[in-house]
Amino acid sequence: MTATTPSLSYRLPQVRNLVTALPGPESARLAERRRSAVAGGVGSSVPVYAADADGGIIVDVDGNSLVDLGSGIAVTSVGASDPRVAEAVAAQAQHFTHTCFMVTPYEGYVAVAERLNALTPGDHDKRTVLFNSGAEAVENAIKVARLATGRDAVVAFDHAYHGRTNLTMALTAKTMPYKKDFGPFAPEVYRMPMSYPYRDAAAGLDADGKAAAARAISQIEKQIGGDAVAAIIIEPIQGEGGFIVPAPGFLPALAAWAKENGVVFIADEVQTGFARTGAWFACEDEGVVPDIITMAKGIAGGMPLSAITGRADLLDAVHAGGLGGTYGGNPVACAAALAALDTMEDLQLPARARAIGERAVARLRAIADEVGVIGDVRGRGAMIAIELVHPGTSEPDAELTKAVAAKALAAGVVILTCGTYGNVVRLLPPLVIGDELLDDALTVLETAIREAAA
Ligand SMILES: Cc1ncc(COP(=O)(O)O)c(CNCCCC(=O)O)c1O
């Protein structure tokens, strides 16, 4: 831990420890039950079943302690059993688990909205609406943008990921596994080229952010026309598409164009939000103030909650009853969010994320030349990735990527992969992971890369 960050305490030993082969017998029994109970379309990254989790450790049903470098896909930044969150959940549940905010409202929803209005970029008048999933937040951000502008067209980007509902599938770029055979998809969605510095350079394109933005804007104007676009939606750092950090200048140029053309600029911070990238929100890195920001994942310590926060004039343009849903802003999830936000603030998790990222990037950059298969090391804060390629080329190596993740898992480290080409190893550790455990996991990852690449 750096000297300035508060000390962390844990309920479980923060030590990687395997006591059986993976999966162990209990996980194997659960897998058997799952085969005759759960649809095969739901996949799982690892073959073990969780029994407990705390800090950077997941304990499985066979007593194995694994290091969690996935945080349940960027969700459990405060850990999966933050004591403050657990206490808030229990306390709320003892009073009421649900009344439906559209029926009998409650303070927790209002308090979360006040916190998000204050925490998100921009000092303008804002309003917030709460939902359950990231995709639901994205769907509603687009609804608001279309109503407020009276326009239909929505611009999304190559390599984007926005969810698994019909509209968010239309916004998502990669077909397999997210979209294949699930169409037809919502109309009036247009895909534009992304700033992908590593691959832009490899393709001989000008990787400069302003040039990349100019390419996208030129296509928007030719294919749609600025006056027909309701919204641009973009992840400030693309997540499932491969932890793609656009070149500096790209986001500000798009936001400026959107403002000039009356287009709603939506930042999808479902994966980048809540300290993950070393700031409360990734947009802050270049001073971009979105008109609407979508949030979920890290918001509530693992409880299902999502939100849109945006300009009051946009969100208040919607007629009464136009936004909502049965469970949106569930009171238990709201209690968890308020507790999680307190933990993030008390533990200074944006700074902790930066420290985690610096540690990880230094280790990965140090071996890149030696192993020859790391084409790029990138990310910000504790959202770090390596793109794996065939030696001496920028050709994606998806098989090597799978092998690295499998070797890491066999040694007791849960690592997620992603990327349009399936060749990105991503690090999303809980922001409460300790340095010793992080270093141990990075050593395992280095060994896995060396062995898989040999
Ligand atoms: C930027 C961004 N927007 C929207 C979403 C969607 O959030 P939901 O809460 O999964 O609906 C995500 C979810 N990302 C992980 C999805 C994993 C999977 O389903 O295989 C995201 O990252």
CSV table of N, CA, C and O and ligand atoms in Angstrom, one decimal, residues 72-74 132-138 160-165 168 172 177-178 233-240 268-272 294 296-297 305-306 426, ligand 1:
chain,number,residue,atom,x,y,z
A,72,GLY,N,-15.8,-9.8,-10.8
A,72,GLY,CA,-17.1,-10.1,-11.3
A,72,GLY,C,-17.5,-9.2,-12.4
A,72,GLY,O,-18.6,-8.7,-12.6
A,73,ILE,N,-16.5,-8.9,-13.2
A,73,ILE,CA,-16.5,-8.0,-14.4
A,73,ILE,C,-16.7,-6.5,-13.9
A,73,ILE,O,-17.7,-5.9,-14.2
A,74,ALA,N,-15.7,-6.1,-13.1
A,74,ALA,CA,-15.5,-4.7,-12.7
A,74,ALA,C,-16.6,-4.2,-11.8
A,74,ALA,O,-17.0,-3.1,-11.8
A,132,ASN,N,-31.7,-1.1,-13.0
A,132,ASN,CA,-31.1,-2.4,-12.5
A,132,ASN,C,-29.9,-2.8,-13.1
A,132,ASN,O,-28.9,-3.2,-12.5
A,133,SER,N,-29.8,-2.7,-14.5
A,133,SER,CA,-28.7,-3.2,-15.2
A,133,SER,C,-28.1,-2.1,-16.1
A,133,SER,O,-28.7,-1.1,-16.4
A,134,GLY,N,-26.9,-2.4,-16.5
A,134,GLY,CA,-26.2,-1.4,-17.4
A,134,GLY,C,-27.0,-1.2,-18.7
A,134,GLY,O,-27.2,-0.1,-19.2
A,135,ALA,N,-27.4,-2.3,-19.3
A,135,ALA,CA,-28.2,-2.2,-20.5
A,135,ALA,C,-29.4,-1.4,-20.4
A,135,ALA,O,-29.8,-0.6,-21.2
A,136,GLU,N,-30.1,-1.6,-19.2
A,136,GLU,CA,-31.3,-0.8,-19.0
A,136,GLU,C,-31.0,0.7,-18.9
A,136,GLU,O,-31.7,1.5,-19.4
A,137,ALA,N,-29.9,1.0,-18.3
A,137,ALA,CA,-29.5,2.4,-18.2
A,137,ALA,C,-29.2,3.0,-19.6
A,137,ALA,O,-29.6,4.1,-20.0
A,138,VAL,N,-28.5,2.2,-20.5
A,138,VAL,CA,-28.2,2.6,-21.8
A,138,VAL,C,-29.5,2.8,-22.6
A,138,VAL,O,-29.7,3.8,-23.3
A,160,ALA,N,-17.5,-1.4,-29.8
A,160,ALA,CA,-18.3,-1.0,-28.6
A,160,ALA,C,-19.0,-2.2,-28.0
A,160,ALA,O,-19.3,-3.2,-28.7
A,161,TYR,N,-19.3,-2.1,-26.7
A,161,TYR,CA,-20.2,-3.0,-26.0
A,161,TYR,C,-21.2,-2.2,-25.2
A,161,TYR,O,-20.7,-1.4,-24.4
A,162,HIS,N,-22.5,-2.5,-25.3
A,162,HIS,CA,-23.4,-1.7,-24.5
A,162,HIS,C,-24.5,-2.5,-23.9
A,162,HIS,O,-25.4,-2.0,-23.2
A,163,GLY,N,-24.5,-3.9,-24.1
A,163,GLY,CA,-25.5,-4.7,-23.4
A,163,GLY,C,-26.1,-5.8,-24.3
A,163,GLY,O,-25.6,-5.9,-25.5
A,164,ARG,N,-27.1,-6.5,-23.8
A,164,ARG,CA,-27.6,-7.7,-24.5
A,164,ARG,C,-29.1,-7.6,-24.7
A,164,ARG,O,-29.7,-8.5,-25.1
A,165,THR,N,-29.7,-6.4,-24.6
A,165,THR,CA,-31.1,-6.2,-25.0
A,165,THR,C,-31.1,-5.8,-26.4
A,165,THR,O,-30.1,-5.6,-27.1
A,168,THR,N,-29.4,-2.5,-27.2
A,168,THR,CA,-28.0,-2.4,-26.8
A,168,THR,C,-27.2,-3.5,-27.6
A,168,THR,O,-26.0,-3.3,-27.9
A,172,THR,N,-23.9,-2.7,-29.8
A,172,THR,CA,-22.7,-3.5,-29.6
A,172,THR,C,-22.2,-4.0,-30.9
A,172,THR,O,-22.9,-4.3,-31.8
A,177,PRO,N,-20.2,-13.6,-28.8
A,177,PRO,CA,-21.5,-14.3,-28.6
A,177,PRO,C,-22.7,-13.5,-28.4
A,177,PRO,O,-23.8,-14.0,-28.2
A,178,TYR,N,-22.6,-12.2,-28.5
A,178,TYR,CA,-23.6,-11.3,-28.0
A,178,TYR,C,-24.9,-11.1,-28.9
A,178,TYR,O,-25.9,-10.9,-28.4
A,233,ILE,N,-23.1,7.6,-28.4
A,233,ILE,CA,-22.8,6.9,-27.2
A,233,ILE,C,-21.5,6.2,-27.3
A,233,ILE,O,-21.2,5.6,-28.4
A,234,ILE,N,-20.7,6.4,-26.3
A,234,ILE,CA,-19.3,5.9,-26.4
A,234,ILE,C,-18.8,5.5,-25.0
A,234,ILE,O,-19.1,6.2,-24.0
A,235,GLU,N,-18.0,4.5,-24.9
A,235,GLU,CA,-17.3,4.1,-23.6
A,235,GLU,C,-16.0,4.9,-23.6
A,235,GLU,O,-15.3,4.8,-24.6
A,236,PRO,N,-15.8,5.7,-22.6
A,236,PRO,CA,-14.5,6.5,-22.6
A,236,PRO,C,-13.3,5.6,-22.7
A,236,PRO,O,-12.3,6.0,-23.3
A,237,ILE,N,-13.3,4.4,-22.1
A,237,ILE,CA,-12.4,3.3,-22.4
A,237,ILE,C,-13.2,2.1,-22.7
A,237,ILE,O,-14.0,1.7,-21.9
A,238,GLN,N,-13.1,1.6,-23.9
A,238,GLN,CA,-14.0,0.5,-24.3
A,238,GLN,C,-13.6,-0.8,-23.5
A,238,GLN,O,-12.5,-1.2,-23.5
A,239,GLY,N,-14.7,-1.4,-23.0
A,239,GLY,CA,-14.4,-2.5,-22.1
A,239,GLY,C,-14.3,-3.9,-22.8
A,239,GLY,O,-13.3,-4.4,-23.2
A,240,GLU,N,-15.5,-4.5,-23.1
A,240,GLU,CA,-15.6,-5.8,-23.7
A,240,GLU,C,-14.8,-5.8,-25.0
A,240,GLU,O,-14.3,-6.8,-25.5
A,268,ASP,N,-20.9,6.1,-21.8
A,268,ASP,CA,-21.3,4.8,-21.1
A,268,ASP,C,-20.2,4.4,-20.2
A,268,ASP,O,-19.2,3.8,-20.6
A,269,GLU,N,-20.3,4.7,-18.9
A,269,GLU,CA,-19.3,4.5,-17.9
A,269,GLU,C,-19.7,3.3,-17.0
A,269,GLU,O,-19.3,3.2,-15.9
A,270,VAL,N,-20.5,2.4,-17.6
A,270,VAL,CA,-20.9,1.2,-16.8
A,270,VAL,C,-19.6,0.4,-16.3
A,270,VAL,O,-19.6,0.0,-15.2
A,271,GLN,N,-18.6,0.3,-17.2
A,271,GLN,CA,-17.4,-0.5,-16.8
A,271,GLN,C,-16.3,0.5,-16.2
A,271,GLN,O,-15.5,0.1,-15.4
A,272,THR,N,-16.3,1.7,-16.7
A,272,THR,CA,-15.2,2.6,-16.3
A,272,THR,C,-15.5,3.4,-15.1
A,272,THR,O,-14.6,4.1,-14.5
A,294,THR,N,-24.1,6.9,-18.3
A,294,THR,CA,-24.7,5.7,-17.8
A,294,THR,C,-23.8,5.0,-16.8
A,294,THR,O,-22.5,5.0,-17.1
A,296,ALA,N,-23.3,1.6,-13.7
A,296,ALA,CA,-23.8,0.4,-13.1
A,296,ALA,C,-22.6,-0.3,-12.4
A,296,ALA,O,-21.8,0.4,-11.8
A,297,LYS,N,-22.4,-1.6,-12.6
A,297,LYS,CA,-21.2,-2.3,-12.1
A,297,LYS,C,-20.7,-1.8,-10.7
A,297,LYS,O,-21.3,-2.1,-9.7
A,305,LEU,N,-27.7,-2.4,-9.5
A,305,LEU,CA,-28.2,-1.1,-9.6
A,305,LEU,C,-27.5,-0.4,-10.7
A,305,LEU,O,-26.3,-0.6,-11.0
A,306,SER,N,-28.3,0.4,-11.5
A,306,SER,CA,-27.7,1.2,-12.6
A,306,SER,C,-28.3,2.6,-12.5
A,306,SER,O,-29.4,2.8,-11.8
A,426,ARG,N,-7.4,-9.0,-19.6
A,426,ARG,CA,-7.7,-7.8,-18.8
A,426,ARG,C,-7.6,-8.0,-17.3
A,426,ARG,O,-7.9,-9.0,-16.8
B,1,LIG,C1,-19.7,-0.4,-21.1
B,1,LIG,C2,-20.9,-1.3,-20.8
B,1,LIG,N1,-22.1,-0.9,-21.0
B,1,LIG,C3,-23.2,-1.7,-20.7
B,1,LIG,C4,-23.0,-3.0,-20.2
B,1,LIG,C5,-24.2,-3.8,-19.9
B,1,LIG,O1,-24.4,-3.9,-18.5
B,1,LIG,P1,-25.3,-5.1,-17.9
B,1,LIG,O2,-25.4,-4.8,-16.4
B,1,LIG,O3,-24.5,-6.4,-18.1
B,1,LIG,O4,-26.6,-5.1,-18.6
B,1,LIG,C6,-21.7,-3.4,-19.9
B,1,LIG,C7,-21.5,-4.8,-19.3
B,1,LIG,N2,-20.2,-5.4,-19.5
B,1,LIG,C8,-20.0,-6.7,-19.2
B,1,LIG,C9,-21.0,-7.7,-19.8
B,1,LIG,C10,-20.6,-9.1,-19.8
B,1,LIG,C11,-21.6,-10.0,-20.5
B,1,LIG,O5,-22.8,-9.8,-20.4
B,1,LIG,O6,-21.0,-11.0,-21.1
B,1,LIG,C12,-20.6,-2.6,-20.2
B,1,LIG,O7,-19.3,-3.0,-20.0
